[in-house]
């Protein structure tokens, strides 16, 4: 499943920054990434602390760059840049206090072009990884929100069976965005889900999946009623308008989206039903439960959450991750553009 991403990395050398340099899992993954010559690595932390931790684990990180925020020679420039970015929302003392932390310092390295991608969260919470990204790197042009995708993979007779699922980790639910002064709806909830669908399809394609997107619901083509049914139906139409080349349909129950037999009964004229491989959920409850059921009962490996919509590749690790997961997520993060 990493073939496309590794080819991208071989063709376009990239630099990833790890926000938790002294962590043994980060150091083990770094040693593997450098040995495999996949990317350049920046480790944030005190140089002596990082080197001692690497020596204790017998990890060869001699090819990595170690940067200590406390001795960084360009700190004044970085602080001024961050202060300007926050536009009065942080005073200079707060800016400098935040830049002493790996999460903010690493994000500013990406913002200032010193690194191409960032991976954090081995010890930081998801919020502590995502917040600096939203404040400093921000969403890419045309994007209105950050979402997430999980790639699920398991061995199959002809190679690998892979699916994409979004959003399972970031957006709790979707509501209309309303102008506080006028009361007008400036962005509908359905338009937000349409954006998630398009971004998830792009992520799927990066892994070699030809995306066929199902907008999931407890209803198939009007068989049920309710606010989320209407939302997913409208999201389908919005996605079709925004990306007419994309194979997307809904609203679909999961069985109709996945099973060719059920699709013939419930949605026989759908271009997606019965062959969907990219699944969009109506809220985080459905998404988080859904991907974990597939992971545990279906025997899938789940890779993610892969963050979507940011202006640079930034991803979050689970605090329970191991070195293998760090290695894999580094390839995913640096390999996505």
Tab-separated table of C-alpha atoms in Angstrom:
chain	number	residue	atom	x	y	z
A	1	UNK	CA	0.000	0.000	0.000
A	2	UNK	CA	2.986	2.321	0.364
A	3	UNK	CA	4.253	1.800	-3.191
A	4	UNK	CA	2.841	5.058	-4.604
A	5	UNK	CA	3.998	7.101	-1.623
A	6	UNK	CA	7.527	5.688	-1.667
A	7	UNK	CA	7.768	6.404	-5.403
A	8	UNK	CA	6.759	9.996	-4.668
A	9	UNK	CA	9.403	10.283	-1.949
A	10	UNK	CA	12.102	8.834	-4.196
A	11	UNK	CA	11.226	11.323	-6.945
A	12	UNK	CA	10.903	14.352	-4.652
A	13	UNK	CA	13.122	14.371	-1.565
A	14	UNK	CA	11.259	15.730	1.431
A	15	UNK	CA	12.037	16.698	5.012
A	16	UNK	CA	9.863	15.668	7.949
A	17	UNK	CA	10.025	17.144	11.434
A	18	UNK	CA	9.256	15.067	14.528
A	19	UNK	CA	8.077	17.193	17.436
A	20	UNK	CA	9.177	14.691	20.107
A	21	UNK	CA	12.822	14.006	19.273
A	22	UNK	CA	13.942	12.175	22.441
A	23	UNK	CA	11.096	9.614	22.317
A	24	UNK	CA	12.460	6.101	21.734
A	25	UNK	CA	9.712	5.247	19.226
A	26	UNK	CA	10.528	8.348	17.193
A	27	UNK	CA	14.231	7.542	17.286
A	28	UNK	CA	13.730	3.947	16.162
A	29	UNK	CA	11.526	5.066	13.276
A	30	UNK	CA	14.037	7.781	12.362
A	31	UNK	CA	16.854	5.254	12.170
A	32	UNK	CA	14.772	3.105	9.804
A	33	UNK	CA	13.738	6.032	7.614
A	34	UNK	CA	17.339	7.159	7.258
A	35	UNK	CA	18.613	3.633	6.614
A	36	UNK	CA	15.986	3.202	3.884
A	37	UNK	CA	16.922	6.651	2.501
A	38	UNK	CA	13.287	7.734	2.284
A	39	UNK	CA	13.483	11.313	3.581
A	40	UNK	CA	15.457	13.826	5.607
A	41	UNK	CA	14.560	14.049	9.294
A	42	UNK	CA	14.553	16.895	11.815
A	43	UNK	CA	14.272	15.932	15.491
A	44	UNK	CA	13.204	18.588	17.976
A	45	UNK	CA	14.819	18.440	21.388
A	46	UNK	CA	17.987	19.064	23.330
A	47	UNK	CA	20.919	17.700	21.337
A	48	UNK	CA	22.492	15.849	24.258
A	49	UNK	CA	19.156	14.402	25.394
A	50	UNK	CA	18.279	13.183	21.889
A	51	UNK	CA	21.725	11.662	21.271
A	52	UNK	CA	21.788	9.958	24.668
A	53	UNK	CA	18.321	8.478	24.083
A	54	UNK	CA	19.403	7.235	20.650
A	55	UNK	CA	22.556	5.675	22.087
A	56	UNK	CA	20.532	3.972	24.821
A	57	UNK	CA	18.375	2.303	22.180
A	58	UNK	CA	21.280	1.693	19.798
A	59	UNK	CA	19.546	3.751	17.092
A	60	UNK	CA	21.720	5.242	14.366
A	61	UNK	CA	20.372	8.753	13.819
A	62	UNK	CA	23.627	10.233	12.571
A	63	UNK	CA	21.902	11.432	9.383
A	64	UNK	CA	19.224	13.396	11.241
A	65	UNK	CA	19.259	17.092	12.100
A	66	UNK	CA	18.636	17.859	15.776
A	67	UNK	CA	17.237	21.308	16.599
A	68	UNK	CA	16.883	22.610	20.135
A	69	UNK	CA	14.406	25.507	20.354
A	70	UNK	CA	16.422	26.913	23.287
A	71	UNK	CA	19.499	27.450	21.092
A	72	UNK	CA	17.915	27.945	17.666
A	73	UNK	CA	19.797	30.823	15.998
A	74	UNK	CA	16.785	32.060	14.026
A	75	UNK	CA	14.414	32.165	16.991
A	76	UNK	CA	13.883	35.944	16.881
A	77	UNK	CA	12.832	35.800	13.241
A	78	UNK	CA	10.580	32.825	13.958
A	79	UNK	CA	8.975	34.557	16.929
A	80	UNK	CA	8.279	37.711	14.931
A	81	UNK	CA	6.790	35.674	12.083
A	82	UNK	CA	4.523	33.792	14.483
A	83	UNK	CA	3.537	37.003	16.244
A	84	UNK	CA	2.520	38.509	12.887
A	85	UNK	CA	0.596	35.381	11.951
A	86	UNK	CA	-1.426	35.484	15.145
A	87	UNK	CA	-2.367	39.144	14.493
A	88	UNK	CA	-2.664	40.245	18.089
A	89	UNK	CA	-4.164	36.992	19.368
A	90	UNK	CA	-0.864	36.229	21.169
A	91	UNK	CA	1.508	38.703	22.753
A	92	UNK	CA	5.239	38.215	22.205
A	93	UNK	CA	5.791	36.586	25.596
A	94	UNK	CA	3.122	33.988	24.816
A	95	UNK	CA	4.591	33.427	21.355
A	96	UNK	CA	8.055	32.758	22.790
A	97	UNK	CA	6.650	30.487	25.500
A	98	UNK	CA	4.823	28.450	22.865
A	99	UNK	CA	7.881	28.250	20.613
A	100	UNK	CA	9.769	26.597	23.459
A	101	UNK	CA	7.407	23.641	22.892
A	102	UNK	CA	8.050	21.118	20.146
A	103	UNK	CA	4.542	21.288	18.693
A	104	UNK	CA	4.583	25.033	17.978
A	105	UNK	CA	8.278	25.120	17.086
A	106	UNK	CA	7.915	22.242	14.629
A	107	UNK	CA	4.833	23.778	13.032
A	108	UNK	CA	6.734	27.023	12.479
A	109	UNK	CA	9.579	25.099	10.827
A	110	UNK	CA	6.997	23.875	8.307
A	111	UNK	CA	5.423	27.314	7.953
A	112	UNK	CA	8.819	28.918	7.265
A	113	UNK	CA	9.813	26.282	4.712
A	114	UNK	CA	12.496	24.595	6.848
A	115	UNK	CA	10.556	21.305	6.670
A	116	UNK	CA	7.941	19.924	4.293
A	117	UNK	CA	5.874	17.884	6.733
A	118	UNK	CA	5.311	17.323	10.459
A	119	UNK	CA	4.414	14.294	12.552
A	120	UNK	CA	3.590	14.665	16.223
A	121	UNK	CA	1.419	13.235	18.956
A	122	UNK	CA	3.593	10.499	20.460
A	123	UNK	CA	3.295	12.439	23.720
A	124	UNK	CA	1.100	15.393	22.672
A	125	UNK	CA	-2.681	15.191	22.472
A	126	UNK	CA	-4.425	15.432	19.099
A	127	UNK	CA	-5.561	18.942	20.000
A	128	UNK	CA	-1.983	19.982	20.769
A	129	UNK	CA	-0.909	18.802	17.308
A	130	UNK	CA	-3.861	20.179	15.362
A	131	UNK	CA	-4.198	23.548	17.133
A	132	UNK	CA	-0.810	24.982	16.053
A	133	UNK	CA	-1.434	23.709	12.525
A	134	UNK	CA	-4.774	25.526	12.328
A	135	UNK	CA	-3.340	28.702	13.850
A	136	UNK	CA	-0.155	28.880	11.770
A	137	UNK	CA	-0.249	26.683	8.664
A	138	UNK	CA	-4.033	27.032	8.288
A	139	UNK	CA	-6.287	25.423	5.703
A	140	UNK	CA	-5.287	25.286	2.062
A	141	UNK	CA	-6.907	27.594	-0.504
A	142	UNK	CA	-10.538	26.651	-1.034
A	143	UNK	CA	-10.726	24.468	2.069
A	144	UNK	CA	-13.148	25.385	4.845
A	145	UNK	CA	-12.315	22.729	7.412
A	146	UNK	CA	-9.814	20.090	8.464
A	147	UNK	CA	-10.992	16.501	8.335
A	148	UNK	CA	-9.446	13.068	8.631
A	149	UNK	CA	-9.266	9.798	6.756
A	150	UNK	CA	-8.333	6.262	7.720
A	151	UNK	CA	-6.955	3.847	5.160
A	152	UNK	CA	-7.908	0.248	5.927
A	153	UNK	CA	-5.848	-2.551	4.403
A	154	UNK	CA	-5.685	-6.332	4.608
A	155	UNK	CA	-4.079	-9.035	2.452
A	156	UNK	CA	-6.150	-10.383	-0.443
A	157	UNK	CA	-5.670	-13.070	-3.074
A	158	UNK	CA	-4.637	-10.537	-5.691
A	159	UNK	CA	-2.555	-8.288	-3.405
A	160	UNK	CA	-4.272	-5.915	-1.000
A	161	UNK	CA	-7.844	-4.992	-0.182
A	162	UNK	CA	-7.995	-1.292	0.667
A	163	UNK	CA	-10.674	1.199	1.637
A	164	UNK	CA	-10.774	4.849	2.714
A	165	UNK	CA	-13.055	6.125	5.472
A	166	UNK	CA	-13.705	9.712	6.530
A	167	UNK	CA	-14.188	11.588	8.761
A	168	UNK	CA	-13.597	9.325	11.749
A	169	UNK	CA	-11.539	11.514	14.090
A	170	UNK	CA	-11.879	15.300	13.756
A	171	UNK	CA	-15.373	16.672	13.086
A	172	UNK	CA	-17.824	15.606	15.763
A	173	UNK	CA	-20.793	16.661	13.655
A	174	UNK	CA	-21.664	19.055	10.847
A	175	UNK	CA	-23.705	22.202	11.263
A	176	UNK	CA	-24.392	25.156	9.013
A	177	UNK	CA	-21.981	28.056	9.420
A	178	UNK	CA	-24.025	31.155	10.174
A	179	UNK	CA	-22.921	34.783	9.944
A	180	UNK	CA	-23.242	36.135	13.489
A	181	UNK	CA	-24.260	39.591	12.308
A	182	UNK	CA	-26.742	38.812	9.559
A	183	UNK	CA	-27.892	35.332	10.528
A	184	UNK	CA	-27.319	34.149	6.966
A	185	UNK	CA	-25.971	30.668	6.280
A	186	UNK	CA	-22.529	31.121	4.722
A	187	UNK	CA	-21.645	27.425	4.429
A	188	UNK	CA	-24.127	24.571	4.681
A	189	UNK	CA	-23.389	21.425	6.661
A	190	UNK	CA	-23.886	19.415	3.485
A	191	UNK	CA	-21.235	21.484	1.703
A	192	UNK	CA	-18.781	20.672	4.482
A	193	UNK	CA	-19.403	16.946	4.087
A	194	UNK	CA	-19.021	17.285	0.326
A	195	UNK	CA	-15.595	18.814	0.948
A	196	UNK	CA	-14.679	15.921	3.249
A	197	UNK	CA	-15.760	13.489	0.537
A	198	UNK	CA	-13.600	15.140	-2.119
A	199	UNK	CA	-10.551	15.342	0.164
A	200	UNK	CA	-10.984	11.705	1.235
A	201	UNK	CA	-11.163	10.660	-2.417
A	202	UNK	CA	-7.872	12.472	-3.063
A	203	UNK	CA	-6.260	10.682	-0.128
A	204	UNK	CA	-7.596	7.361	-1.386
A	205	UNK	CA	-6.120	8.025	-4.840
A	206	UNK	CA	-2.700	8.702	-3.288
A	207	UNK	CA	-2.753	5.125	-1.993
A	208	UNK	CA	-3.631	3.704	-5.390
A	209	UNK	CA	-7.370	3.398	-4.689
A	210	UNK	CA	-9.609	4.402	-7.600
A	211	UNK	CA	-12.158	6.230	-5.434
A	212	UNK	CA	-15.804	5.270	-5.647
A	213	UNK	CA	-17.417	7.339	-2.929
A	214	UNK	CA	-20.464	6.326	-0.914
A	215	UNK	CA	-22.221	8.964	1.201
A	216	UNK	CA	-23.428	6.757	4.040
A	217	UNK	CA	-26.722	6.912	5.911
A	218	UNK	CA	-29.355	4.708	7.510
A	219	UNK	CA	-31.346	5.367	4.335
A	220	UNK	CA	-30.811	4.361	0.705
A	221	UNK	CA	-32.131	6.700	-1.967
A	222	UNK	CA	-35.011	8.002	0.097
A	223	UNK	CA	-35.977	4.811	1.938
A	224	UNK	CA	-35.727	6.675	5.248
A	225	UNK	CA	-36.289	10.203	6.457
A	226	UNK	CA	-34.520	12.498	8.889
A	227	UNK	CA	-32.175	15.482	9.100
A	228	UNK	CA	-28.974	13.495	8.474
A	229	UNK	CA	-30.590	11.686	5.528
A	230	UNK	CA	-31.376	15.034	3.923
A	231	UNK	CA	-27.891	16.285	4.769
A	232	UNK	CA	-26.153	13.331	3.120
A	233	UNK	CA	-28.399	13.554	0.054
A	234	UNK	CA	-27.598	17.253	-0.308
A	235	UNK	CA	-23.906	16.538	0.324
A	236	UNK	CA	-23.946	14.068	-2.561
A	237	UNK	CA	-25.287	16.702	-4.927
A	238	UNK	CA	-22.781	19.268	-3.665
A	239	UNK	CA	-19.885	16.845	-4.181
A	240	UNK	CA	-21.055	16.089	-7.713
A	241	UNK	CA	-21.183	19.800	-8.483
A	242	UNK	CA	-17.742	20.493	-6.996
A	243	UNK	CA	-16.055	17.438	-8.531
A	244	UNK	CA	-18.100	16.219	-11.511
A	245	UNK	CA	-15.352	13.762	-12.462
A	246	UNK	CA	-15.684	11.944	-9.120
A	247	UNK	CA	-17.712	8.736	-8.817
A	248	UNK	CA	-19.912	9.586	-5.825
A	249	UNK	CA	-23.448	8.637	-4.873
A	250	UNK	CA	-25.815	8.671	-1.938
A	251	UNK	CA	-27.445	8.558	0.353
A	252	UNK	CA	-26.561	4.859	0.721
A	253	UNK	CA	-26.755	2.339	3.528
A	254	UNK	CA	-23.491	0.488	3.970
A	255	UNK	CA	-24.850	-2.819	2.672
A	256	UNK	CA	-26.079	-1.143	-0.509
A	257	UNK	CA	-22.765	0.659	-0.932
A	258	UNK	CA	-20.650	-2.458	-0.410
A	259	UNK	CA	-22.587	-5.508	-1.558
A	260	UNK	CA	-23.299	-5.986	-5.287
A	261	UNK	CA	-26.193	-8.288	-4.390
A	262	UNK	CA	-27.857	-5.746	-2.089
A	263	UNK	CA	-27.127	-2.928	-4.525
A	264	UNK	CA	-29.179	-4.650	-7.219
A	265	UNK	CA	-32.189	-4.485	-4.917
A	266	UNK	CA	-31.717	-1.143	-3.190
A	267	UNK	CA	-29.854	1.014	-5.727
A	268	UNK	CA	-29.647	-0.805	-9.040
A	269	UNK	CA	-29.042	2.348	-11.116
A	270	UNK	CA	-26.262	3.730	-8.925
A	271	UNK	CA	-22.769	4.059	-10.426
A	272	UNK	CA	-21.264	3.474	-6.972
A	273	UNK	CA	-23.541	1.093	-5.067
A	274	UNK	CA	-22.112	-2.383	-4.687
A	275	UNK	CA	-18.571	-1.284	-5.530
A	276	UNK	CA	-17.814	1.596	-3.162
A	277	UNK	CA	-14.329	1.759	-1.643
A	278	UNK	CA	-14.408	5.230	-0.097
A	279	UNK	CA	-16.961	5.747	2.666
A	280	UNK	CA	-18.115	9.082	4.079
A	281	UNK	CA	-19.897	9.081	7.427
A	282	UNK	CA	-22.497	11.609	8.625
A	283	UNK	CA	-20.784	12.222	11.986
A	284	UNK	CA	-17.883	11.094	14.150
A	285	UNK	CA	-19.993	8.575	16.082
A	286	UNK	CA	-20.718	6.560	12.951
A	287	UNK	CA	-17.226	7.060	11.536
A	288	UNK	CA	-15.208	6.157	14.597
A	289	UNK	CA	-17.354	3.127	15.406
A	290	UNK	CA	-17.440	2.047	11.767
A	291	UNK	CA	-13.723	1.995	11.092
A	292	UNK	CA	-12.998	0.244	14.394
A	293	UNK	CA	-15.550	-2.473	13.654
A	294	UNK	CA	-13.860	-3.032	10.287
A	295	UNK	CA	-10.447	-3.023	11.932
A	296	UNK	CA	-11.245	-5.488	14.709
A	297	UNK	CA	-13.846	-7.779	13.170
A	298	UNK	CA	-12.570	-7.577	9.600
A	299	UNK	CA	-8.892	-7.987	10.386
A	300	UNK	CA	-7.886	-4.744	8.700
A	301	UNK	CA	-4.866	-2.634	9.526
A	302	UNK	CA	-6.018	0.956	10.039
A	303	UNK	CA	-3.655	3.777	9.068
A	304	UNK	CA	-4.485	7.228	10.344
A	305	UNK	CA	-5.961	9.557	11.201
A	306	UNK	CA	-4.575	11.245	8.091
A	307	UNK	CA	-5.378	14.953	8.328
A	308	UNK	CA	-6.904	16.606	5.263
A	309	UNK	CA	-7.445	20.225	4.268
A	310	UNK	CA	-4.311	21.734	5.816
A	311	UNK	CA	-1.886	23.845	3.801
A	312	UNK	CA	0.945	21.377	4.518
A	313	UNK	CA	1.148	17.668	5.429
A	314	UNK	CA	0.751	17.470	9.217
A	315	UNK	CA	-0.400	14.360	11.045
A	316	UNK	CA	-1.099	13.145	14.535
A	317	UNK	CA	0.144	9.952	16.164
A	318	UNK	CA	-1.647	7.981	18.832
A	319	UNK	CA	0.089	8.270	22.201
A	320	UNK	CA	-0.037	4.476	22.286
A	321	UNK	CA	1.790	4.140	18.964
A	322	UNK	CA	4.811	1.942	18.384
A	323	UNK	CA	7.882	2.516	16.200
A	324	UNK	CA	6.346	0.649	13.251
A	325	UNK	CA	3.350	2.975	13.285
A	326	UNK	CA	5.612	6.033	13.467
A	327	UNK	CA	7.595	4.736	10.478
A	328	UNK	CA	4.437	4.095	8.455
A	329	UNK	CA	2.817	7.417	9.337
A	330	UNK	CA	6.044	9.249	8.423
A	331	UNK	CA	5.883	7.743	4.936
A	332	UNK	CA	2.216	8.667	4.657
A	333	UNK	CA	2.769	12.212	5.926
A	334	UNK	CA	5.826	13.043	3.841
A	335	UNK	CA	4.457	11.239	0.791
A	336	UNK	CA	1.196	13.198	0.643
A	337	UNK	CA	1.126	16.682	-0.879
